[in-house]
Coordinates of C-alpha atoms in Angstrom, one line a residue:
M1 CA -5.3 -33.6 -6.6
K2 CA -8.4 -34.4 -8.6
N3 CA -7.9 -33.0 -12.8
T4 CA -4.6 -32.6 -14.0
H5 CA -5.8 -30.2 -16.5
Y6 CA -7.6 -27.1 -15.7
D7 CA -9.6 -24.0 -17.2
F8 CA -7.7 -21.9 -15.5
I9 CA -4.6 -22.0 -13.0
I10 CA -3.9 -19.6 -10.6
V11 CA 0.2 -18.9 -9.0
G12 CA -0.5 -17.0 -6.0
G13 CA -2.4 -16.6 -2.8
G14 CA -3.3 -12.7 -2.2
A15 CA -5.4 -10.2 -2.8
A16 CA -4.9 -10.6 -6.7
A17 CA -5.0 -14.6 -6.8
S18 CA -8.3 -14.3 -4.5
A19 CA -10.3 -11.8 -6.4
A20 CA -9.1 -13.7 -9.7
A21 CA -10.3 -17.2 -8.1
I22 CA -13.9 -15.6 -7.2
K23 CA -13.8 -14.5 -10.9
A24 CA -13.1 -17.6 -12.3
H25 CA -16.1 -19.7 -9.4
E26 CA -18.4 -17.2 -10.8
Q27 CA -17.9 -17.8 -14.4
K28 CA -17.7 -21.9 -13.7
K29 CA -14.5 -22.5 -14.9
K30 CA -12.4 -25.4 -13.4
T31 CA -9.4 -23.5 -11.4
A32 CA -6.4 -24.8 -9.4
L33 CA -4.8 -22.1 -7.1
I34 CA -1.1 -22.7 -5.7
N35 CA -0.4 -20.7 -2.7
S36 CA 3.1 -20.7 -1.8
G37 CA 4.9 -18.7 0.9
L38 CA 3.0 -16.4 2.8
P39 CA -0.3 -18.0 4.6
I40 CA -3.2 -17.9 2.2
G41 CA -4.2 -14.1 1.6
G42 CA -0.7 -12.9 1.1
T43 CA 0.7 -9.8 2.2
C44 CA -2.1 -7.9 2.9
V45 CA -3.9 -9.9 5.3
N46 CA -0.9 -11.5 6.9
V47 CA 1.9 -8.7 7.0
G48 CA 0.7 -5.3 5.4
C49 CA -2.1 -3.3 5.7
L50 CA -4.4 -5.3 7.9
P51 CA -2.3 -5.8 11.1
S52 CA -0.4 -2.4 10.0
K53 CA -2.9 -0.6 9.9
T54 CA -4.4 -2.3 13.3
L55 CA -1.4 -1.3 15.2
L56 CA -1.4 2.3 13.9
F57 CA -4.7 2.1 15.4
A58 CA -3.6 1.6 18.8
A59 CA -0.8 4.0 18.6
E60 CA -2.6 6.7 17.3
T61 CA -5.6 5.9 20.4
M62 CA -2.8 6.4 22.6
H63 CA -1.6 9.1 21.1
H64 CA -4.9 11.0 21.2
A65 CA -5.2 10.1 24.8
K66 CA -2.9 12.6 25.8
H67 CA -2.4 14.8 23.2
H68 CA -6.4 15.8 22.2
G69 CA -5.7 19.6 22.8
I70 CA -9.1 19.8 24.3
P71 CA -9.5 22.6 27.2
G72 CA -11.1 21.2 30.5
I73 CA -10.6 17.6 29.6
D74 CA -7.3 15.7 31.7
S75 CA -6.6 12.4 30.4
G76 CA -3.9 10.1 29.3
V77 CA -2.7 6.2 29.0
N78 CA -3.0 4.4 32.3
S79 CA -1.1 1.0 31.0
F80 CA 0.3 0.2 28.1
D81 CA 1.3 -3.2 27.5
F82 CA 2.9 -4.0 24.4
K83 CA 3.3 -7.6 23.9
R84 CA -1.0 -7.8 24.2
V85 CA -1.3 -5.3 21.8
I86 CA 1.0 -7.9 19.3
E87 CA -1.0 -10.5 21.0
D88 CA -4.6 -8.8 19.5
E89 CA -3.4 -7.9 16.1
L90 CA -2.0 -11.1 15.2
A91 CA -5.3 -13.1 16.3
L92 CA -7.2 -10.6 14.0
V93 CA -5.3 -11.2 11.2
E94 CA -5.7 -15.1 11.7
F95 CA -9.6 -14.5 12.1
M96 CA -9.6 -12.8 9.1
R97 CA -7.0 -14.9 7.0
E98 CA -9.6 -18.0 7.8
N99 CA -13.4 -16.1 7.0
K100 CA -12.1 -13.9 4.3
Y101 CA -9.7 -16.0 2.7
R102 CA -9.3 -19.9 3.2
K103 CA -13.0 -20.1 3.7
T104 CA -14.1 -19.0 0.8
L105 CA -11.6 -20.3 -1.3
E106 CA -12.9 -23.4 0.3
D107 CA -16.6 -23.2 -0.5
M108 CA -15.5 -23.0 -4.0
P109 CA -16.8 -26.6 -4.9
L110 CA -14.6 -25.9 -8.6
L111 CA -11.4 -24.7 -7.2
D112 CA -8.6 -26.8 -6.0
L113 CA -6.9 -25.1 -3.2
I114 CA -3.1 -26.3 -3.3
E115 CA -0.8 -25.5 -0.5
G116 CA 2.7 -25.6 -2.0
S117 CA 5.4 -24.5 -4.6
A118 CA 5.2 -24.5 -8.4
R119 CA 7.1 -23.5 -11.3
F120 CA 6.9 -23.5 -15.2
V121 CA 8.0 -25.7 -17.3
S122 CA 6.2 -25.4 -20.5
E123 CA 3.8 -22.5 -21.7
N124 CA 1.1 -24.4 -20.8
E125 CA 2.0 -26.2 -17.7
I126 CA 3.7 -26.1 -14.1
E127 CA 5.2 -28.5 -11.8
V128 CA 3.5 -28.4 -8.4
H129 CA 5.2 -29.5 -5.5
P130 CA 2.4 -29.8 -2.7
S131 CA 3.4 -28.6 0.8
T132 CA 0.0 -30.3 2.7
G133 CA 0.2 -33.8 1.5
S134 CA -2.3 -33.5 -1.7
G135 CA -1.4 -35.0 -4.6
Q136 CA 2.4 -35.9 -5.8
A137 CA 5.8 -34.1 -5.5
G138 CA 6.3 -33.2 -9.1
E139 CA 2.8 -33.5 -10.9
I140 CA 2.6 -31.5 -13.9
L141 CA -0.4 -29.5 -14.2
S142 CA -1.9 -28.1 -17.7
A143 CA -4.4 -25.2 -18.2
D144 CA -5.6 -22.9 -21.2
K145 CA -4.9 -20.0 -19.5
F146 CA -2.9 -18.8 -16.5
L147 CA -2.4 -15.9 -14.2
I148 CA 0.5 -15.5 -12.1
A149 CA -0.3 -13.2 -8.7
T150 CA 2.9 -14.6 -6.3
G151 CA 3.2 -10.9 -4.8
S152 CA 6.6 -9.7 -3.6
K153 CA 9.4 -9.4 -0.6
A154 CA 11.2 -7.4 1.1
N155 CA 14.4 -6.2 -0.4
V156 CA 17.5 -6.5 1.5
P157 CA 19.8 -4.2 1.1
P158 CA 24.2 -4.2 0.2
I159 CA 24.3 -3.0 3.4
K160 CA 27.7 -4.0 4.7
G161 CA 27.7 -6.5 7.9
I162 CA 23.4 -6.1 8.0
E163 CA 23.2 -10.0 7.7
E164 CA 25.6 -10.6 10.6
T165 CA 24.1 -7.6 12.6
G166 CA 20.5 -8.8 12.3
Y167 CA 17.5 -6.8 10.9
L168 CA 13.9 -7.1 11.2
T169 CA 11.4 -6.7 7.5
H170 CA 8.0 -5.2 8.1
I171 CA 7.0 -9.0 8.3
E172 CA 8.8 -9.3 11.9
A173 CA 8.2 -5.8 13.2
L174 CA 4.5 -6.8 13.2
Q175 CA 5.1 -10.3 15.1
I176 CA 7.9 -8.9 17.9
K177 CA 6.5 -9.2 21.6
E178 CA 9.7 -6.7 23.2
L179 CA 9.2 -2.7 22.4
P180 CA 12.5 -1.4 21.1
K181 CA 13.9 1.1 23.2
E182 CA 15.5 2.4 20.1
M183 CA 15.2 1.5 16.0
V184 CA 16.6 2.6 12.7
I185 CA 14.8 2.7 10.0
V186 CA 16.3 2.7 6.1
G187 CA 14.1 4.0 3.9
A188 CA 11.4 6.7 4.0
G189 CA 8.2 5.3 2.1
P190 CA 5.1 4.5 3.1
V191 CA 6.4 1.6 5.1
G192 CA 9.3 3.3 6.8
L193 CA 7.3 6.3 7.8
E194 CA 3.6 4.5 9.2
F195 CA 6.5 2.0 11.3
A196 CA 8.5 5.3 12.4
Q197 CA 5.3 6.8 14.0
M198 CA 3.4 3.6 14.8
Y199 CA 6.9 2.4 17.0
A200 CA 7.6 6.3 18.2
R201 CA 4.0 7.0 19.6
F202 CA 4.4 3.1 21.4
G203 CA 7.9 4.8 23.1
T204 CA 10.6 4.0 20.5
K205 CA 13.0 6.5 19.9
V206 CA 13.5 5.9 16.0
T207 CA 15.8 7.6 13.9
L208 CA 14.7 7.5 9.9
L209 CA 17.7 7.3 7.2
Q210 CA 16.7 8.3 4.0
R211 CA 18.8 8.0 0.9
E212 CA 16.9 10.8 -1.1
S213 CA 16.8 14.1 -0.6
V214 CA 13.1 14.2 0.2
I215 CA 10.4 11.4 2.2
L216 CA 7.9 10.1 -0.6
P217 CA 9.6 11.4 -3.7
H218 CA 6.8 10.9 -5.7
A219 CA 3.8 12.3 -3.6
E220 CA 2.8 16.3 -3.7
Q221 CA 5.9 17.8 -2.0
E222 CA 4.0 20.5 -0.8
L223 CA 2.2 18.2 1.5
V224 CA 4.9 16.2 2.2
L225 CA 6.9 19.0 3.9
Q226 CA 4.1 19.8 6.2
L227 CA 3.9 15.9 6.7
K228 CA 7.9 15.4 7.5
A229 CA 7.4 18.6 10.2
S230 CA 4.7 16.9 12.2
L231 CA 6.5 13.5 12.1
E232 CA 9.2 15.4 13.7
K233 CA 7.5 17.5 15.9
E234 CA 6.8 13.8 17.7
G235 CA 10.5 13.5 18.3
I236 CA 11.1 11.1 15.3
A237 CA 14.9 12.0 13.3
I238 CA 14.5 12.1 9.9
A239 CA 18.0 12.0 8.5
L240 CA 17.9 13.1 4.6
D241 CA 20.8 12.3 2.0
A242 CA 21.8 9.8 4.1
N243 CA 24.0 6.6 2.8
V244 CA 23.9 3.4 5.0
E245 CA 26.9 2.1 4.1
G246 CA 27.4 -0.6 7.3
A247 CA 26.1 -2.2 10.4
H248 CA 27.4 -4.0 13.0
K249 CA 27.2 -5.5 17.0
E250 CA 28.7 -3.7 20.0
G251 CA 27.2 -6.1 22.8
E252 CA 24.0 -6.7 22.3
R253 CA 23.5 -3.1 20.7
K254 CA 23.6 -2.6 17.2
V255 CA 25.4 1.0 15.1
V256 CA 24.2 2.1 12.0
T257 CA 27.1 3.7 9.8
Y258 CA 25.7 6.3 7.2
S259 CA 27.6 9.3 5.2
Q260 CA 25.9 12.3 5.1
G261 CA 27.1 15.8 3.5
G262 CA 30.2 14.3 3.1
E263 CA 30.4 13.3 6.7
T264 CA 30.4 9.6 8.2
K265 CA 28.2 9.2 11.0
E266 CA 26.9 6.7 13.4
V267 CA 23.7 5.7 15.4
V268 CA 23.3 2.6 18.0
C269 CA 19.7 1.0 18.7
D270 CA 18.3 -2.3 19.6
Q271 CA 16.8 -2.9 16.2
I272 CA 17.6 -2.0 12.5
L273 CA 14.0 -1.7 10.3
L274 CA 14.7 -2.1 6.5
A275 CA 11.7 -0.7 4.4
A276 CA 13.9 0.0 1.3
G277 CA 11.6 -1.2 -1.2
K278 CA 10.0 -4.7 -2.2
T279 CA 11.2 -7.1 -5.3
P280 CA 8.5 -9.5 -7.1
N281 CA 8.4 -13.0 -6.3
T282 CA 9.6 -14.4 -9.8
R283 CA 12.6 -15.9 -9.3
E284 CA 12.2 -19.4 -8.2
L285 CA 8.8 -19.6 -11.3
N286 CA 11.1 -20.5 -14.2
L287 CA 9.6 -18.3 -16.5
E288 CA 12.3 -18.5 -18.8
S289 CA 10.4 -22.1 -19.7
A290 CA 7.2 -20.5 -20.0
G291 CA 8.5 -17.3 -22.4
V292 CA 7.5 -14.9 -19.7
A293 CA 9.5 -12.1 -20.1
T294 CA 10.5 -9.7 -16.7
N295 CA 12.6 -6.3 -16.6
E296 CA 15.9 -5.6 -14.3
Q297 CA 13.4 -5.6 -11.2
H298 CA 12.5 -8.8 -12.3
A299 CA 8.7 -8.2 -12.1
V300 CA 6.6 -9.3 -15.0
V301 CA 5.9 -7.2 -18.0
V302 CA 2.1 -6.8 -18.8
S303 CA 0.6 -4.8 -21.4
P304 CA -2.8 -2.4 -20.0
T305 CA -5.0 -5.5 -20.1
L306 CA -2.4 -7.8 -17.9
Q307 CA -1.1 -9.9 -20.6
T308 CA 2.6 -11.0 -20.6
S309 CA 4.5 -11.8 -23.3
Q310 CA 2.3 -14.9 -23.7
A311 CA -1.3 -13.6 -24.4
H312 CA -2.9 -16.3 -22.6
I313 CA -0.6 -16.0 -19.4
F314 CA -1.7 -12.9 -17.6
A315 CA -0.1 -11.3 -14.3
A316 CA -1.4 -8.9 -11.4
G317 CA -0.6 -7.4 -8.6
D318 CA 3.0 -6.6 -7.1
V319 CA 4.5 -9.2 -9.7
V320 CA 3.9 -6.9 -12.1
A321 CA 5.6 -3.9 -14.0
L322 CA 3.1 -1.7 -13.3
P323 CA 1.8 1.2 -10.8
R324 CA 1.6 -0.8 -7.5
R325 CA -0.4 1.4 -5.1
L326 CA -3.2 -1.0 -2.6
E327 CA -4.6 -4.3 -1.7
T328 CA -7.8 -3.1 -3.8
T329 CA -5.4 -2.2 -6.7
A330 CA -4.5 -5.8 -6.6
G331 CA -7.9 -7.3 -6.2
R332 CA -9.3 -5.3 -9.2
E333 CA -6.2 -6.3 -11.2
G334 CA -6.6 -10.0 -10.2
T335 CA -10.4 -10.0 -10.9
I336 CA -9.5 -7.6 -14.4
A337 CA -7.0 -10.6 -15.7
A338 CA -9.5 -13.6 -15.2
E339 CA -11.9 -12.2 -17.0
N340 CA -9.8 -10.7 -19.5
A341 CA -8.2 -14.4 -19.6
L342 CA -11.4 -16.9 -19.7
R343 CA -13.1 -13.9 -22.1
L344 CA -10.3 -15.1 -24.7
A345 CA -11.0 -18.5 -23.9
D346 CA -14.3 -18.3 -24.5
A347 CA -13.5 -16.9 -28.1
R348 CA -16.3 -14.2 -27.6
S349 CA -16.1 -11.6 -30.9
G350 CA -16.6 -8.2 -30.2
Q351 CA -15.6 -7.5 -26.5
A352 CA -12.7 -5.5 -25.4
L353 CA -10.6 -6.6 -22.9
K354 CA -10.3 -4.5 -19.9
S355 CA -7.5 -2.6 -17.9
I356 CA -7.0 -0.1 -15.4
D357 CA -7.0 4.2 -15.3
Y358 CA -3.9 4.2 -12.7
N359 CA -4.0 8.0 -12.9
T360 CA -7.6 7.6 -11.4
V361 CA -6.2 5.3 -8.6
P362 CA -6.2 6.8 -5.2
Y363 CA -3.7 5.6 -2.8
A364 CA -2.7 7.1 1.0
I365 CA -0.4 6.6 3.4
F366 CA -1.6 6.0 7.0
T367 CA 0.4 8.1 9.2
D368 CA -1.3 10.9 11.3
P369 CA -2.1 13.4 9.8
Q370 CA -2.8 10.8 6.9
L371 CA -1.5 11.7 3.1
A372 CA -3.8 10.7 0.4
S373 CA -3.5 11.8 -3.4
V374 CA -5.1 11.0 -6.7
G375 CA -4.5 12.1 -10.0
Y376 CA -1.8 14.5 -11.0
T377 CA 0.6 16.2 -8.7
E378 CA 1.6 19.8 -10.0
E379 CA 5.0 18.3 -10.8
A380 CA 3.3 16.1 -13.3
Q381 CA 0.7 18.4 -14.7
T382 CA 3.4 20.9 -15.5
N383 CA 5.5 18.3 -16.9
E384 CA 2.4 17.9 -19.5
L385 CA 0.7 21.1 -19.6
G386 CA 3.5 23.7 -18.8
V387 CA 1.8 25.0 -16.5
C388 CA -0.7 24.2 -13.1
A389 CA -3.6 25.4 -12.5
C390 CA -3.2 24.5 -8.2
R391 CA -4.9 25.9 -5.3
T392 CA -3.9 24.8 -1.6
V393 CA -6.3 25.6 1.2
S394 CA -5.0 25.2 4.8
F395 CA -6.8 23.1 7.4
E396 CA -7.0 26.0 9.2
Q397 CA -9.8 27.4 7.1
V398 CA -12.1 23.8 7.3
P399 CA -14.4 24.2 10.5
K400 CA -14.2 21.1 11.4
A401 CA -10.7 20.5 11.5
K402 CA -11.1 23.7 14.3
I403 CA -13.2 21.0 16.4
M404 CA -11.1 18.8 16.2
R405 CA -8.1 20.7 16.7
R406 CA -6.4 19.1 14.0
T407 CA -5.4 22.3 11.9
E408 CA -2.0 20.9 10.6
G409 CA -3.2 19.7 7.3
M410 CA -4.2 20.8 4.2
I411 CA -5.9 20.0 0.9
K412 CA -4.5 20.8 -2.9
M413 CA -6.1 20.5 -6.3
G414 CA -5.2 21.0 -9.7
I415 CA -7.4 21.5 -12.6
H416 CA -6.9 21.5 -16.4
P417 CA -6.4 25.5 -16.9
K418 CA -8.8 25.8 -20.0
T419 CA -11.7 23.5 -19.2
G420 CA -11.8 23.4 -15.2
V421 CA -11.6 19.8 -14.9
I422 CA -10.4 18.6 -11.8
M423 CA -7.3 16.7 -12.6
G424 CA -5.9 15.5 -9.0
V425 CA -6.5 16.2 -5.4
H426 CA -3.8 15.9 -2.6
I427 CA -5.3 15.6 1.1
L428 CA -3.3 15.8 4.2
G429 CA -5.0 15.4 7.8
P430 CA -7.4 13.3 10.0
N431 CA -9.1 10.9 7.9
A432 CA -7.5 11.8 4.3
A433 CA -7.6 8.3 3.4
D434 CA -11.8 8.4 3.5
L435 CA -11.6 11.7 2.0
I436 CA -9.8 10.8 -1.1
S437 CA -13.0 8.5 -2.1
E438 CA -14.5 11.6 -3.6
A439 CA -11.9 13.2 -5.2
M440 CA -11.6 9.6 -7.1
V441 CA -15.0 9.8 -8.3
L442 CA -14.5 13.6 -9.1
V443 CA -11.1 12.8 -11.3
K444 CA -12.2 9.4 -12.9
N445 CA -15.8 11.1 -13.8
K446 CA -13.8 14.4 -14.8
N447 CA -15.7 16.5 -13.2
T448 CA -15.0 20.1 -12.9
I449 CA -14.4 22.7 -10.3
D450 CA -18.0 24.2 -10.8
D451 CA -19.8 21.2 -9.9
V452 CA -18.1 21.2 -6.7
V453 CA -18.7 24.3 -6.0
N454 CA -22.5 23.6 -7.0
S455 CA -22.9 21.0 -4.3
L456 CA -23.7 21.4 -0.8
P457 CA -22.0 19.3 1.7
M458 CA -22.4 18.3 5.6
F459 CA -21.7 21.6 7.7
P460 CA -19.4 20.9 10.0
T461 CA -17.6 17.9 8.3
L462 CA -13.9 17.6 6.9
S463 CA -15.3 16.6 3.6
E464 CA -16.2 20.5 3.3
A465 CA -12.7 21.0 2.5
M466 CA -13.5 19.7 -1.4
K467 CA -15.8 22.4 -1.6
Y468 CA -13.0 25.4 0.1
V469 CA -10.0 24.1 -2.4
A470 CA -12.8 24.4 -5.6
L471 CA -14.1 27.6 -4.4
S472 CA -10.7 28.9 -4.0
F473 CA -10.0 28.9 -7.6
T474 CA -12.7 32.0 -7.9
K475 CA -13.0 33.4 -4.4
D476 CA -10.9 34.6 -1.5
I477 CA -11.8 31.7 0.9
N478 CA -11.6 34.2 4.0
K479 CA -13.7 36.5 3.2
L480 CA -16.5 33.5 3.1
S481 CA -19.0 32.4 6.3
C482 CA -19.1 29.3 7.6
C483 CA -21.7 27.7 5.5
I484 CA -20.5 27.9 2.1

């Protein structure tokens, strides 16, 4: 390492850390980035969004080759090599990690990229243990400003016998080369649902065990019910109010025991996938020495401007106690944290620190159909205003959806009952993650339904669904022509 004192030290190597490093480099600040745990790029590129969506697309391609629904076309899958699909996914991960993260960071002359671990020894110093032979173990680095962006890891629930029985997390489930015949997934959040459908479409018999009475409890439930029905139609067994109590082995097989409605049940499988949330990576950072506060879930407590309990130490991404949605959210948080930290360092007067309005940040679950959402749900709007001015339109009303034979979806919109301002949009359907971008702009800019009604979307497209649902507040859309 060339320096022992820096303008800015970043602990972490994922989306938030990399975005912060880029911002610091743009502002010509001498920066150190200490990456530990996962390879550079963190969760998203290595064991998150990129590999999982690659496999989801492969599974979707297989499924629709056999279930396209178009009369007169007889197609199918001639062969399927699970190992080759996994190897292709891992090759893409390596390419993106090296070209979009490592090379980008190594091309910054003002950045020292250090592979290793770090722990705070005071509010202005960290102790670094490099893992690549560069620098001395236990070397002390100091800085004016810090960013904690160490991400999170998969929870391992306290299930009796789970360690002895063996299990997968999302990391191993993206890398195994042999397709399980049967799999039990504990948890029906975004990760659980995506992996359930992906493996089911590859040919695995999947059972989902969900502790709560619904899947995706924080999402728009009208759409969630339809998504659950779609997944069950594909053969995925979903057990709600299922409290997993234990696991054990019987020969080469694994048995999961759970209680449901006062009855004890068992399900046998080849693999158990734990998808029961994540825990922030803070325990090894010795944050007490820096005076940085964490909550009961071990997440770093931050202000809206991403400052910790120490004003010169910032935190971003999955490690913080803020809404955690997407890789893009972590990246934006990293950029803002770096900008805020370095703005303070330059003592620029009269410039307010930046923050994120999380209510305007969309999220998506990449099942098929996809579920995407931005803004208030019906429940949240009712809690705040005492009423929800909401409308739901089935994709049966959208010509492009009928063309695609994909009418199982729907779109729901909530508006302010007095002003007509769009407060929330929720979409279940193909390409919902793409369609939600339009809704994001509408919510962020506080557009009204009149703005949407007076727009001219392309016909026939799925994006017309936005205009249909806006029209449904004032018209009977069953009595409208296609060309709205």
